Tab-separated table of C-alpha atoms in Angstrom:
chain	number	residue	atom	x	y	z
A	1	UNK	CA	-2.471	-14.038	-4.875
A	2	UNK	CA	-4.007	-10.579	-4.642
A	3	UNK	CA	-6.827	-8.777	-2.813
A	4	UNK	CA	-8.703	-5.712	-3.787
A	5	UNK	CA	-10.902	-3.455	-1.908
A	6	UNK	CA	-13.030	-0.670	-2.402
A	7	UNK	CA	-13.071	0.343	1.568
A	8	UNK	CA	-15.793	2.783	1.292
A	9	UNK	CA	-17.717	0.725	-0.749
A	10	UNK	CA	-20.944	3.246	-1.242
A	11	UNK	CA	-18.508	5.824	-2.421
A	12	UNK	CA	-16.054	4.066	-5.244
A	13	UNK	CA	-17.403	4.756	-8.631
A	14	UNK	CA	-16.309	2.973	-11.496
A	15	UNK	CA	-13.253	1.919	-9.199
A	16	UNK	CA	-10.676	-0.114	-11.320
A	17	UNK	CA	-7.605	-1.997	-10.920
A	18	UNK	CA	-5.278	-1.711	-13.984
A	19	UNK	CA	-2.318	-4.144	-15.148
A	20	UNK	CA	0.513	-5.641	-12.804
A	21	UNK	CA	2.730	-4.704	-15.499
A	22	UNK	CA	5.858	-7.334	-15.005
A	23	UNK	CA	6.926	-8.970	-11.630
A	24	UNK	CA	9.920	-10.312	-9.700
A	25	UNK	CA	10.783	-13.367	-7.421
A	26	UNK	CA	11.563	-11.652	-4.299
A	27	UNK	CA	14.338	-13.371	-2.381
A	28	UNK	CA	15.758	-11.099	0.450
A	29	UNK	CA	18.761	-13.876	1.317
A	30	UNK	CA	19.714	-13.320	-2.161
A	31	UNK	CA	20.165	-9.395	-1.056
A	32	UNK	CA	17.474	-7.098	0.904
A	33	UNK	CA	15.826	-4.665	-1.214
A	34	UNK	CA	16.870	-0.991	0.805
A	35	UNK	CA	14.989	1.455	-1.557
A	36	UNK	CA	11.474	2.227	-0.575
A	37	UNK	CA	9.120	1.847	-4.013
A	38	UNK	CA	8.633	5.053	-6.429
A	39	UNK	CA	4.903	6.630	-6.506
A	40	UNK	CA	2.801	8.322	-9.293
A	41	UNK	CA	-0.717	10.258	-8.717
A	42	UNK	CA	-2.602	11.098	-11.834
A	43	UNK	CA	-5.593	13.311	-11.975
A	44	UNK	CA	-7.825	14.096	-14.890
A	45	UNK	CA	-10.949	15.720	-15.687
A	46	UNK	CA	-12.182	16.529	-19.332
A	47	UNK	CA	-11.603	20.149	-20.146
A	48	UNK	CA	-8.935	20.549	-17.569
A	49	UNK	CA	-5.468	19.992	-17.501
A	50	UNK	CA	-3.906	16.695	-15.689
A	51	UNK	CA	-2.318	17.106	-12.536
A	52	UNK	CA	0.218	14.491	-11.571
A	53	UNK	CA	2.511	14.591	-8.488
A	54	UNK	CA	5.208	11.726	-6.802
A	55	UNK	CA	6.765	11.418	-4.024
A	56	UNK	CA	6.379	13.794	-1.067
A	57	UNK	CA	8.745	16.489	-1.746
A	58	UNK	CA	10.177	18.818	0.334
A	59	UNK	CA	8.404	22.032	-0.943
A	60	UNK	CA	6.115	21.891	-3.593
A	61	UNK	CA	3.731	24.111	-5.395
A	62	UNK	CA	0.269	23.038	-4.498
A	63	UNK	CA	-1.117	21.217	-7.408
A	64	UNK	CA	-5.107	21.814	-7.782
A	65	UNK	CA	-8.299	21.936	-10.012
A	66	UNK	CA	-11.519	23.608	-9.056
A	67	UNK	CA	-14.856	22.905	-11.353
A	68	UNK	CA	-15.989	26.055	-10.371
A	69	UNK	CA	-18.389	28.461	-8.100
A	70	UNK	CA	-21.213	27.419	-7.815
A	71	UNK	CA	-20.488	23.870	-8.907
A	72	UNK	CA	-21.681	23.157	-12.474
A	73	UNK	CA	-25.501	21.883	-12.786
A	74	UNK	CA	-23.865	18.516	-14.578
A	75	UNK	CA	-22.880	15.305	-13.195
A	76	UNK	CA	-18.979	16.135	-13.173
A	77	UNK	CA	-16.826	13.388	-12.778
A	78	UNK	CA	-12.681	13.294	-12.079
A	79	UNK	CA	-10.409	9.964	-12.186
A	80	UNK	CA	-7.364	8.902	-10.282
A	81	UNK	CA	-5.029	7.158	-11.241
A	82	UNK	CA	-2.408	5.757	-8.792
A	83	UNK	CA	1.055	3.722	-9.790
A	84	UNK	CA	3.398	2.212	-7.432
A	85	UNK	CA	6.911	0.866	-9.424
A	86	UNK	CA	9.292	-1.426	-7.720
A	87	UNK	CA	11.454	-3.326	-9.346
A	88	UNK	CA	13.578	-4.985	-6.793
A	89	UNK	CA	11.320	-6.478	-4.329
A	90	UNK	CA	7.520	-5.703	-5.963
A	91	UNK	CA	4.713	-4.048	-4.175
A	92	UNK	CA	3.095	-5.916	-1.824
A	93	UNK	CA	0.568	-3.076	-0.643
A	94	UNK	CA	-1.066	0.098	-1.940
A	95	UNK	CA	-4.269	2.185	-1.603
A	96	UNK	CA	-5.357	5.677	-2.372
A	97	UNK	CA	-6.461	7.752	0.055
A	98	UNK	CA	-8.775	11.203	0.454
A	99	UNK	CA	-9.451	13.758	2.913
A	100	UNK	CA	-12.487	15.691	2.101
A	101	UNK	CA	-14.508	18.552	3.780
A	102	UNK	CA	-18.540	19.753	2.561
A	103	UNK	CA	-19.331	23.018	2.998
A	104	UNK	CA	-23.193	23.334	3.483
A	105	UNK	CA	-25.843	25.798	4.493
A	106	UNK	CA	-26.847	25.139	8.492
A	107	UNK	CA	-29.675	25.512	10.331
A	108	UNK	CA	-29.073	29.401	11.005
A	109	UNK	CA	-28.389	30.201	7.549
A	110	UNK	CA	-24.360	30.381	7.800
A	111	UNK	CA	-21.904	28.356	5.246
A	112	UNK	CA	-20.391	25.514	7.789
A	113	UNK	CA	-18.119	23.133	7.652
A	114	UNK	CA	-18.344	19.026	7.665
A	115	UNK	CA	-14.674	17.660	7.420
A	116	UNK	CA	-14.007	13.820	7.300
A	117	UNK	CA	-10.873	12.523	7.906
A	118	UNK	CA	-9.030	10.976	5.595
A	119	UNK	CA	-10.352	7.357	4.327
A	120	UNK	CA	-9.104	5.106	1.903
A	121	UNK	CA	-10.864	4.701	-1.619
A	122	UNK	CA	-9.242	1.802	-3.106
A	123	UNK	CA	-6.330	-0.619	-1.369
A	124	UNK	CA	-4.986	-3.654	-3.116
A	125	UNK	CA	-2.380	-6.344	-1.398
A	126	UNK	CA	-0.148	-8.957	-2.605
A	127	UNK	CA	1.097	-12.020	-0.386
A	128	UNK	CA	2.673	-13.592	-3.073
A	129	UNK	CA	6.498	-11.949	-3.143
A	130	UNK	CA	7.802	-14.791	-5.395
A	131	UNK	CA	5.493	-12.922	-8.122
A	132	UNK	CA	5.508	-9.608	-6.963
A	133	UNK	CA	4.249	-7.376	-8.929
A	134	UNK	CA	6.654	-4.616	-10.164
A	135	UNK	CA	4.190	-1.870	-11.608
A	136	UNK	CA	0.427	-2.187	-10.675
A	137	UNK	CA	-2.180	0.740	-11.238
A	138	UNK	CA	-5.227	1.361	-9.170
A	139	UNK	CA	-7.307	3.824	-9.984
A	140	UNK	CA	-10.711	5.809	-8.761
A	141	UNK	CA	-13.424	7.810	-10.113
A	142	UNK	CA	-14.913	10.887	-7.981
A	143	UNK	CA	-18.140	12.215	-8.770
A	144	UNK	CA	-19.196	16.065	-8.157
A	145	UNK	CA	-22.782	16.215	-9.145
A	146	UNK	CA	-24.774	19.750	-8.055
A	147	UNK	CA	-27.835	19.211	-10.680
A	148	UNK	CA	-31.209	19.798	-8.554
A	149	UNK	CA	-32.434	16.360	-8.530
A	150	UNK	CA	-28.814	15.298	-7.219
A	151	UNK	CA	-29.364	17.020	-4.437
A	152	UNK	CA	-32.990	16.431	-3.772
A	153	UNK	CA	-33.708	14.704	-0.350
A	154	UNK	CA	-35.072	11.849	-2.591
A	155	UNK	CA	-32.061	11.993	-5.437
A	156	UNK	CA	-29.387	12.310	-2.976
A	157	UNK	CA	-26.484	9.573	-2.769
A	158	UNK	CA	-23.499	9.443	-1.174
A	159	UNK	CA	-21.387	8.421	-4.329
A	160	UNK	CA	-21.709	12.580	-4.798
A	161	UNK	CA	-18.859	13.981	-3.019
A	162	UNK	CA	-21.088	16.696	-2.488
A	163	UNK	CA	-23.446	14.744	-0.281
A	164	UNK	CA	-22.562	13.990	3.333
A	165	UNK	CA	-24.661	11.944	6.207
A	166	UNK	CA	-24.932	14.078	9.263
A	167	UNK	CA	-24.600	13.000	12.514
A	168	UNK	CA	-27.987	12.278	12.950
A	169	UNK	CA	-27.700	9.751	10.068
A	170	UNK	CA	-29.567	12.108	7.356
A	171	UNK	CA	-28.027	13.063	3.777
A	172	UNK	CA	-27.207	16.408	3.372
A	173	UNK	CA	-26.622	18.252	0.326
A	174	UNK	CA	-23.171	20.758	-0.044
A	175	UNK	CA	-22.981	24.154	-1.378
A	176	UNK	CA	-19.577	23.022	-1.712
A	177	UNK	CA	-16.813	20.511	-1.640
A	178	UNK	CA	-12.722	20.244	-1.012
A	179	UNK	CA	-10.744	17.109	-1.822
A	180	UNK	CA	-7.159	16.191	-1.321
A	181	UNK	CA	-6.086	12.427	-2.964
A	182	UNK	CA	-2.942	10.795	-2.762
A	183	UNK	CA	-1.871	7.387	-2.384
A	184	UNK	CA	0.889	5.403	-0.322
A	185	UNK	CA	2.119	1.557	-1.036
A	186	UNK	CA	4.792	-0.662	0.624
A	187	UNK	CA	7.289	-3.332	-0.971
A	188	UNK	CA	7.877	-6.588	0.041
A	189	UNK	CA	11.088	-5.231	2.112
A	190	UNK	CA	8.387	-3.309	4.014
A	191	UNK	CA	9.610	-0.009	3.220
A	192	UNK	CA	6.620	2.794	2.730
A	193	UNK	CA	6.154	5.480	0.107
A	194	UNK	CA	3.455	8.350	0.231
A	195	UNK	CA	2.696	10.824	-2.570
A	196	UNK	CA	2.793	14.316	-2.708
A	197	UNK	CA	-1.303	15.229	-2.878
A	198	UNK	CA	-3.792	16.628	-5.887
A	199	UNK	CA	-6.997	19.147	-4.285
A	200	UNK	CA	-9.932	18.926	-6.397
A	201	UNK	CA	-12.590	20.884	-5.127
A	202	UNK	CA	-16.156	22.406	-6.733
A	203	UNK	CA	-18.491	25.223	-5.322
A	204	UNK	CA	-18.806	27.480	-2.592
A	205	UNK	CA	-15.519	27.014	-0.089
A	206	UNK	CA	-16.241	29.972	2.333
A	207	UNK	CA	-16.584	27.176	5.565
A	208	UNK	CA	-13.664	26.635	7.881
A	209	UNK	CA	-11.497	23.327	7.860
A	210	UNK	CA	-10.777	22.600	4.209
A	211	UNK	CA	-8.239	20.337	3.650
């Protein structure tokens, strides 16, 4: 048995859970699994080249892609893909994750800065460890859309990464947004992996607290 969840529900477009690939009978009496599960992040966006990252290394160039400043006038759209492979005991948990920050045009005139901490996208779990899966996919669409009527006070919607809901409650529309994914999954030996992260970011960035 399996469970998947879009935990912010409003915000996962086109959100997708790909093959199991194979799966093993878990058995830790027949020898405990002591290798924490491998991890895969894969970003692409048409036009661009794909980004993909593992495990967190110890130093790493940052790996990014920016649609550009100001952000196109299109509905611009990004998928991630995450992969967790274990092949001893199966995964038995796994989400992706984001940490995002708007930049946006305040009251006085100044760029400022709305960061969010980071939330989870898409999570999946498996209680089953006598078919534990060995290589299942989840994977996530963002959407980056700066066309007029996107950002109208009737057109806005918080599937745009671009749009944020102010404390008051309100939608507010971005000059511009930063995004770091990654993802992190646990085996059935409840050892935890987390991946190395992908920025994908669109507009104007000049507010404080980007991720």
């Amino acid at each position: 048995m399996h469970a998947i969840r879009g935990i912010i529900a409003s915000m996962s477009v086109a959100s997708l859970v790909m093959g199991c690939g194979g799966e093993v009978n878990y058995n830790p009496a027949n020898g405990p699994d002591g290798t924490p599960p491998t991890v895969n992040v894969l970003v692409t966006r048409p036009g661009a080249p794909d980004l993909e990252v593992q495990g967190q290394p110890g130093v790493t160039p940052k790996k990014s892609t920016n649609f550009g400043n100001p952000a196109p006038n299109a509905k611009s759209d990004f998928s991630v893909l995450a992969t967790a492979k274990d092949p001893e005991s199966g995964i038995r948990d796994m989400r992706i994750v984001m940490t995002r920050t708007v930049c946006f045009t305040a009251s006085n005139g100044n760029i400022a800065s709305a960061p969010f901490g980071t939330v989870t996208r898409k999570e999946a779990h498996w209680t089953d460890q006598q078919h534990a899966p060995t290589s299942p996919s989840l994977g996530e669409t963002g959407i980056i859309d700066a066309r007029p009527q996107a950002l109208s006070q009737a057109g806005m919607d918080e599937t745009n990464l671009l749009v944020f809901r102010n404390a008051q409650g309100n939608l507010v529309a971005g000059k511009g947004v930063a995004t770091k994914w990654g993802m992190e999954t646990k085996n059935f030996a409840g050892l935890t992996t987390y991946s190395d992260v992908i920025y994908v970011s669109a507009g104007d960035l000049t507010c404080p607290a980007l991720p």
